[in-house]
XYZ file of C-alpha atoms in Angstrom:
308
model
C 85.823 4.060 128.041
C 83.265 7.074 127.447
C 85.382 8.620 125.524
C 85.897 6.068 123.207
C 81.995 5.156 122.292
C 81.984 8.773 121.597
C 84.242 8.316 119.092
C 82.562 5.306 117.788
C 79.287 6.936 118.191
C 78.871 8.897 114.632
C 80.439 5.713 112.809
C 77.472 3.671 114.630
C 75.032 6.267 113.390
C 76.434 6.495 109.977
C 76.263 2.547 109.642
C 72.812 1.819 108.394
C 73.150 4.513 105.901
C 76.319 3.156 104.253
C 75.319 -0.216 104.852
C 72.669 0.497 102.355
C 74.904 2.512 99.842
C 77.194 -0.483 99.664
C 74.635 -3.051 98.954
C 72.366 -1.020 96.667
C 74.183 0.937 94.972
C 78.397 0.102 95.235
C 78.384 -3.081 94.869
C 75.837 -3.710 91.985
C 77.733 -0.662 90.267
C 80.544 -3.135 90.970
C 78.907 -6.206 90.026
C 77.785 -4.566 86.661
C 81.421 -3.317 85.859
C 82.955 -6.646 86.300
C 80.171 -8.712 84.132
C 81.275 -5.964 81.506
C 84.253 -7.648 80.453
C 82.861 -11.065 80.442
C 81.045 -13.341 78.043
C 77.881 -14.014 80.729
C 74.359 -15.238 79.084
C 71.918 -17.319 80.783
C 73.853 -20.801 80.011
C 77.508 -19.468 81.024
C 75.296 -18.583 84.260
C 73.256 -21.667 84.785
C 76.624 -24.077 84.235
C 78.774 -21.661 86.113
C 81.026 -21.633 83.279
C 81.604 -17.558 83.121
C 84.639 -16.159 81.103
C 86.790 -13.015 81.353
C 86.953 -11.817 77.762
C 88.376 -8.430 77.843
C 86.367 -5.772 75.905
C 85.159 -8.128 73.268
C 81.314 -6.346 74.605
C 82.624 -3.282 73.929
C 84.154 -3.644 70.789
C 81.012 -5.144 69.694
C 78.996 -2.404 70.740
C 80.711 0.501 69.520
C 82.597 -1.345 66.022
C 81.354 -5.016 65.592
C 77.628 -5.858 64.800
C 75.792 -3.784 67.490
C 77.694 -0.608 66.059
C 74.511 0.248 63.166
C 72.016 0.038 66.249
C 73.763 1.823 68.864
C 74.335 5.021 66.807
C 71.065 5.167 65.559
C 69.975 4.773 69.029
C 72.031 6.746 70.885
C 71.302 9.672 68.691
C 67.308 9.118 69.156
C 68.599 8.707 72.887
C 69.615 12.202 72.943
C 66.926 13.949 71.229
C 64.258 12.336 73.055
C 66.175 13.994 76.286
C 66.164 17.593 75.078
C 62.729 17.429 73.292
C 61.533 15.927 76.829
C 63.124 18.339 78.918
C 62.526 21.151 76.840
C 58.658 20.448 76.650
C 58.052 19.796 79.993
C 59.754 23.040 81.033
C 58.036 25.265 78.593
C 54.260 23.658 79.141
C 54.998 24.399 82.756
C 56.445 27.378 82.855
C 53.804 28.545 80.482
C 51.008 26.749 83.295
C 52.941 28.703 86.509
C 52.848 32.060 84.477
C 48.952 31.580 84.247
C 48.502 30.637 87.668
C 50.952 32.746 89.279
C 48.112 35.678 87.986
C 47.227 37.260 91.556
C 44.106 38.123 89.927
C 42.849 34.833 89.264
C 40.549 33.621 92.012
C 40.429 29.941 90.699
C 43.821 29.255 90.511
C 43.682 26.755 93.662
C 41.244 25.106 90.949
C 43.208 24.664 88.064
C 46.241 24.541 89.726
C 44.753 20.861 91.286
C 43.299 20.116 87.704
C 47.146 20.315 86.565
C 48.908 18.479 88.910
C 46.501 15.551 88.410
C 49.144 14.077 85.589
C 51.780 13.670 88.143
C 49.117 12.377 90.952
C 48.174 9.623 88.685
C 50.914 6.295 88.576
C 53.046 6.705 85.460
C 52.347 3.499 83.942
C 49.172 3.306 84.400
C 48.688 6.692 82.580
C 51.135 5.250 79.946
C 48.906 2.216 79.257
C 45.640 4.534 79.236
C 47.861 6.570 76.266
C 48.134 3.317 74.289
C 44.478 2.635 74.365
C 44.388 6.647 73.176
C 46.430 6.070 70.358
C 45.419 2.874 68.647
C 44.608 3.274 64.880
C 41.485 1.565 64.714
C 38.953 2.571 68.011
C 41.466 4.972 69.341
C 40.315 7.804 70.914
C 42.682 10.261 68.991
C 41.621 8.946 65.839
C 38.045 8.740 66.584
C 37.855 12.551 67.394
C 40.353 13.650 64.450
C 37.968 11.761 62.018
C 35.074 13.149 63.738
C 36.046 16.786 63.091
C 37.861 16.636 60.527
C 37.509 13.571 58.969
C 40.967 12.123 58.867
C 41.873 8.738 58.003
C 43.437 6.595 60.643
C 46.420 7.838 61.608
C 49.129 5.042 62.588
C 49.948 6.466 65.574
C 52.121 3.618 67.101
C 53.032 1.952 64.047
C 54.780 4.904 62.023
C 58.514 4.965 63.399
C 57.907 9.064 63.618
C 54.729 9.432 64.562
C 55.635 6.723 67.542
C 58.378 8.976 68.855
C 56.280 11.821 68.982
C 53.310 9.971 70.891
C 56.573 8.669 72.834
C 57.530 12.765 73.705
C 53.903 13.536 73.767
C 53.220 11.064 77.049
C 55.918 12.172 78.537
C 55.009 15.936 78.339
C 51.735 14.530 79.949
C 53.621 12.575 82.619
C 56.350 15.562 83.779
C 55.247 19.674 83.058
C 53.347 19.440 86.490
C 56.491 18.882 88.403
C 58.486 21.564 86.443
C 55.151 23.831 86.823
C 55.224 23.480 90.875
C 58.795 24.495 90.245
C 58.419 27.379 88.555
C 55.351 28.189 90.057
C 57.341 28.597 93.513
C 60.300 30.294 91.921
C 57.938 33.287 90.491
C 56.654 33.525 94.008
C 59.926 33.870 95.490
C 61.071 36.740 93.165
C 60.620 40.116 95.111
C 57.634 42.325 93.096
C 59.581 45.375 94.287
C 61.203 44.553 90.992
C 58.875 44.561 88.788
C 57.596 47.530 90.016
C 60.616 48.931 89.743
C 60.484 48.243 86.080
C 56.944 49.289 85.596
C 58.314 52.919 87.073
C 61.125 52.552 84.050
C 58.430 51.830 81.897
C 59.193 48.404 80.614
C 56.886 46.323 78.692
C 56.001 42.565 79.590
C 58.265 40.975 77.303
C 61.123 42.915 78.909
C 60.035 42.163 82.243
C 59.813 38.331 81.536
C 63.277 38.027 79.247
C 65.226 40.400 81.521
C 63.844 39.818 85.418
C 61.485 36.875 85.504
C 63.801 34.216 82.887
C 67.248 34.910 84.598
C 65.718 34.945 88.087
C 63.883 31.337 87.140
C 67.068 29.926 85.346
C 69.213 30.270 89.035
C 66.712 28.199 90.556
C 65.672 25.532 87.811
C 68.824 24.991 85.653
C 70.058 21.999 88.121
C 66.526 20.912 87.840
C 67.039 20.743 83.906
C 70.074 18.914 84.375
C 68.817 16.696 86.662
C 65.727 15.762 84.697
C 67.956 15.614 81.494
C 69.961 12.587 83.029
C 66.219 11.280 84.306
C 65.056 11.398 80.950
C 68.023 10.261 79.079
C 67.395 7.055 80.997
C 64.109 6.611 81.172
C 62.638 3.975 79.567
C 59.186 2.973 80.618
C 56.833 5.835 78.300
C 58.561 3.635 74.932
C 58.209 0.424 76.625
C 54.929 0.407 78.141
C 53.621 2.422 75.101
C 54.821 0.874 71.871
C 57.501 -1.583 73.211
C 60.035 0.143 71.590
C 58.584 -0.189 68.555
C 58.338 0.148 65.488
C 60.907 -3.187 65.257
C 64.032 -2.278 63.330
C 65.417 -5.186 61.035
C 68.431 -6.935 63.271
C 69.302 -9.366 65.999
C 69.048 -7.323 68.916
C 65.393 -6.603 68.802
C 66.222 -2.246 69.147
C 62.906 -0.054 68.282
C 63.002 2.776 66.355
C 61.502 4.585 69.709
C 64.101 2.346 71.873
C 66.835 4.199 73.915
C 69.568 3.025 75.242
C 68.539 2.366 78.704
C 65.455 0.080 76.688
C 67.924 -1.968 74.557
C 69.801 -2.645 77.309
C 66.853 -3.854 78.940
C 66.147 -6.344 75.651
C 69.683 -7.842 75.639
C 69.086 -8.757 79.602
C 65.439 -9.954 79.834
C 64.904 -11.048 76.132
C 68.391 -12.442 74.671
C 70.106 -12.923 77.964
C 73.001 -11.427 76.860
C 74.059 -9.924 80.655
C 77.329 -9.306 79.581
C 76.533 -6.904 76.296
C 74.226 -5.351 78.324
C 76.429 -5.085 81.220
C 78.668 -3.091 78.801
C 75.765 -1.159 77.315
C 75.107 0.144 81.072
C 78.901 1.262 81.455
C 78.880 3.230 78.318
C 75.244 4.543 79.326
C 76.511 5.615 82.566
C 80.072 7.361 80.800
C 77.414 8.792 78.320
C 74.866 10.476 81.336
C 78.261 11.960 83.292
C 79.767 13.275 80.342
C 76.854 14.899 78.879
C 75.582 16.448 82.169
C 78.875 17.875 83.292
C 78.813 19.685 79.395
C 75.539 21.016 80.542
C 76.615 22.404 84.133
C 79.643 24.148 82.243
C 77.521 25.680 79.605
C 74.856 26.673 82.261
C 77.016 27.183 85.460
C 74.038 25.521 87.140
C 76.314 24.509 90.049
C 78.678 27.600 90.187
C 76.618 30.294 90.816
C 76.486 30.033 94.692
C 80.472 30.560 94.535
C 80.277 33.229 91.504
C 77.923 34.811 94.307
């Protein structure tokens, strides 16, 4: 009898955990899949009158009247990513270089002033950013025509100005988390090394492309990945700060700052079309795998503890 609520025992303690996996996260994954490959809006739902209809969603997403908005979108989708990542990771690389200075007997004081972006709830700093880039009273415009006496610029109303305030809020919103990360990786690396190098006579630029940037990359290139796939489906900065806007002409109510993640969130909430959607999320989900395994075979991110 012992001996067999032993061997029941790490089932028992495993329960709660994949309890929760299957109800938050199997079988909506599940759910989602299945409502794919029907024709489910908010009457079918009400009247219980749901339909299997194949990939009639799909085809309309990728070749029927969705097609000229999901391309556009999709390639907005991934530019957004890389300009995000790539941002975030230089501001706070370039942040953790400054304060990793041992010679710098404030940098307890700045380094607080930094991280106050990522202290701060996101949306709430995203809604301050859309008071900050109104045309008329916002604060960006105010100081611009104060010093130099610029007209208005239509910050959230120009379709490329909008998806630069769009990457601009979320450089606010994520270089502190990628500068705490690099700012522990430079601590980690051994300074034997670089004084090794300053014996050899190298200059700083050598030091930083040939000891510091390949050191950093081992530790953060997961990271990159990781916040690629966040980014790719993160939604909220274009939502909360323009509403996806400016509106493109078409039925499916897709921003030129929408991503995909966004339009998907239109069909459900706005047209009630939780099958499309449904569809869009399966091809979103194909779309983050795919491009994120490309990235760990270009960077090795993952392969490096077994290369070692």
């Amino acid at each position: 009898m012992v001996e067999k609520e032993r061997r029941w025992a790490p089932y028992a303690y495993l329960a709660p955990a994949l309890i929760s996996i299957l109800v938050l996260t199997i079988f909506p994954l599940l759910f989602t899949v299945g409502l794919a490959f029907t024709d489910a809006n908010l009457v079918s739902f009400n009247k219980g009158t749901v339909a299997f209809i194949g990939i009639k969603n799909f085809t309309e997403l990728l070749t029927g009247g969705f097609k000229d908005v999901f391309f556009p979108v999709f390639g907005w989708n991934i530019l957004f990513a890389f300009a995000c990542v790539i941002t975030q990771f230089a501001l706070g690389l370039a942040a953790a270089l400054l304060l990793n200075n041992q010679h710098m007997k404030e940098s307890n004081f700045y380094r607080a002033i930094l991280i106050l972006p990522w202290a701060i709830p996101g949306n709430l700093a995203i809604l301050s950013f859309t008071g900050i880039f109104q045309t008329t009273g916002g604060v960006l415009n105010v100081w611009l025509a104060k010093l130099f006496g610029m007209a208005p610029v239509p910050w959230l109303q120009d379709p490329n100005l909008a998806k630069l305030a769009v990457i601009i809020v979320n450089l606010w919103l994520g270089f502190p988390w990628f500068m705490t990360v690099c700012l522990g990786a430079l601590q980690s690396v051994p300074t034997e090394m670089y004084e090794a190098a300053d014996i050899d006579g190298a200059g700083k630029w050598v030091k930083f492309s040939q000891l510091t940037m390949p050191l950093l990359f081992k530790v953060t290139a997961p990271l990159l990945i990781s916040s690629f796939a966040t980014n790719f489906n993160g939604f909220n900065t274009a939502l909360l700060l323009v509403n996806g806007g400016p509106n493109r002409v078409g039925p499916y109510q897709a921003g030129y700052t929408d991503i995909l993640a966004s339009v998907g969130y239109k069909l459900t909430v706005n047209l009630n079309r939780y099958g499309l959607s449904a569809a869009l999320s399966c091809i979103l989900f194909v779309l983050v795998g795919v491009i994120s395994i490309m990235n760990m075979k270009l960077t090795g991110a993952f392969g490096q503890d077994e290369e070692a």
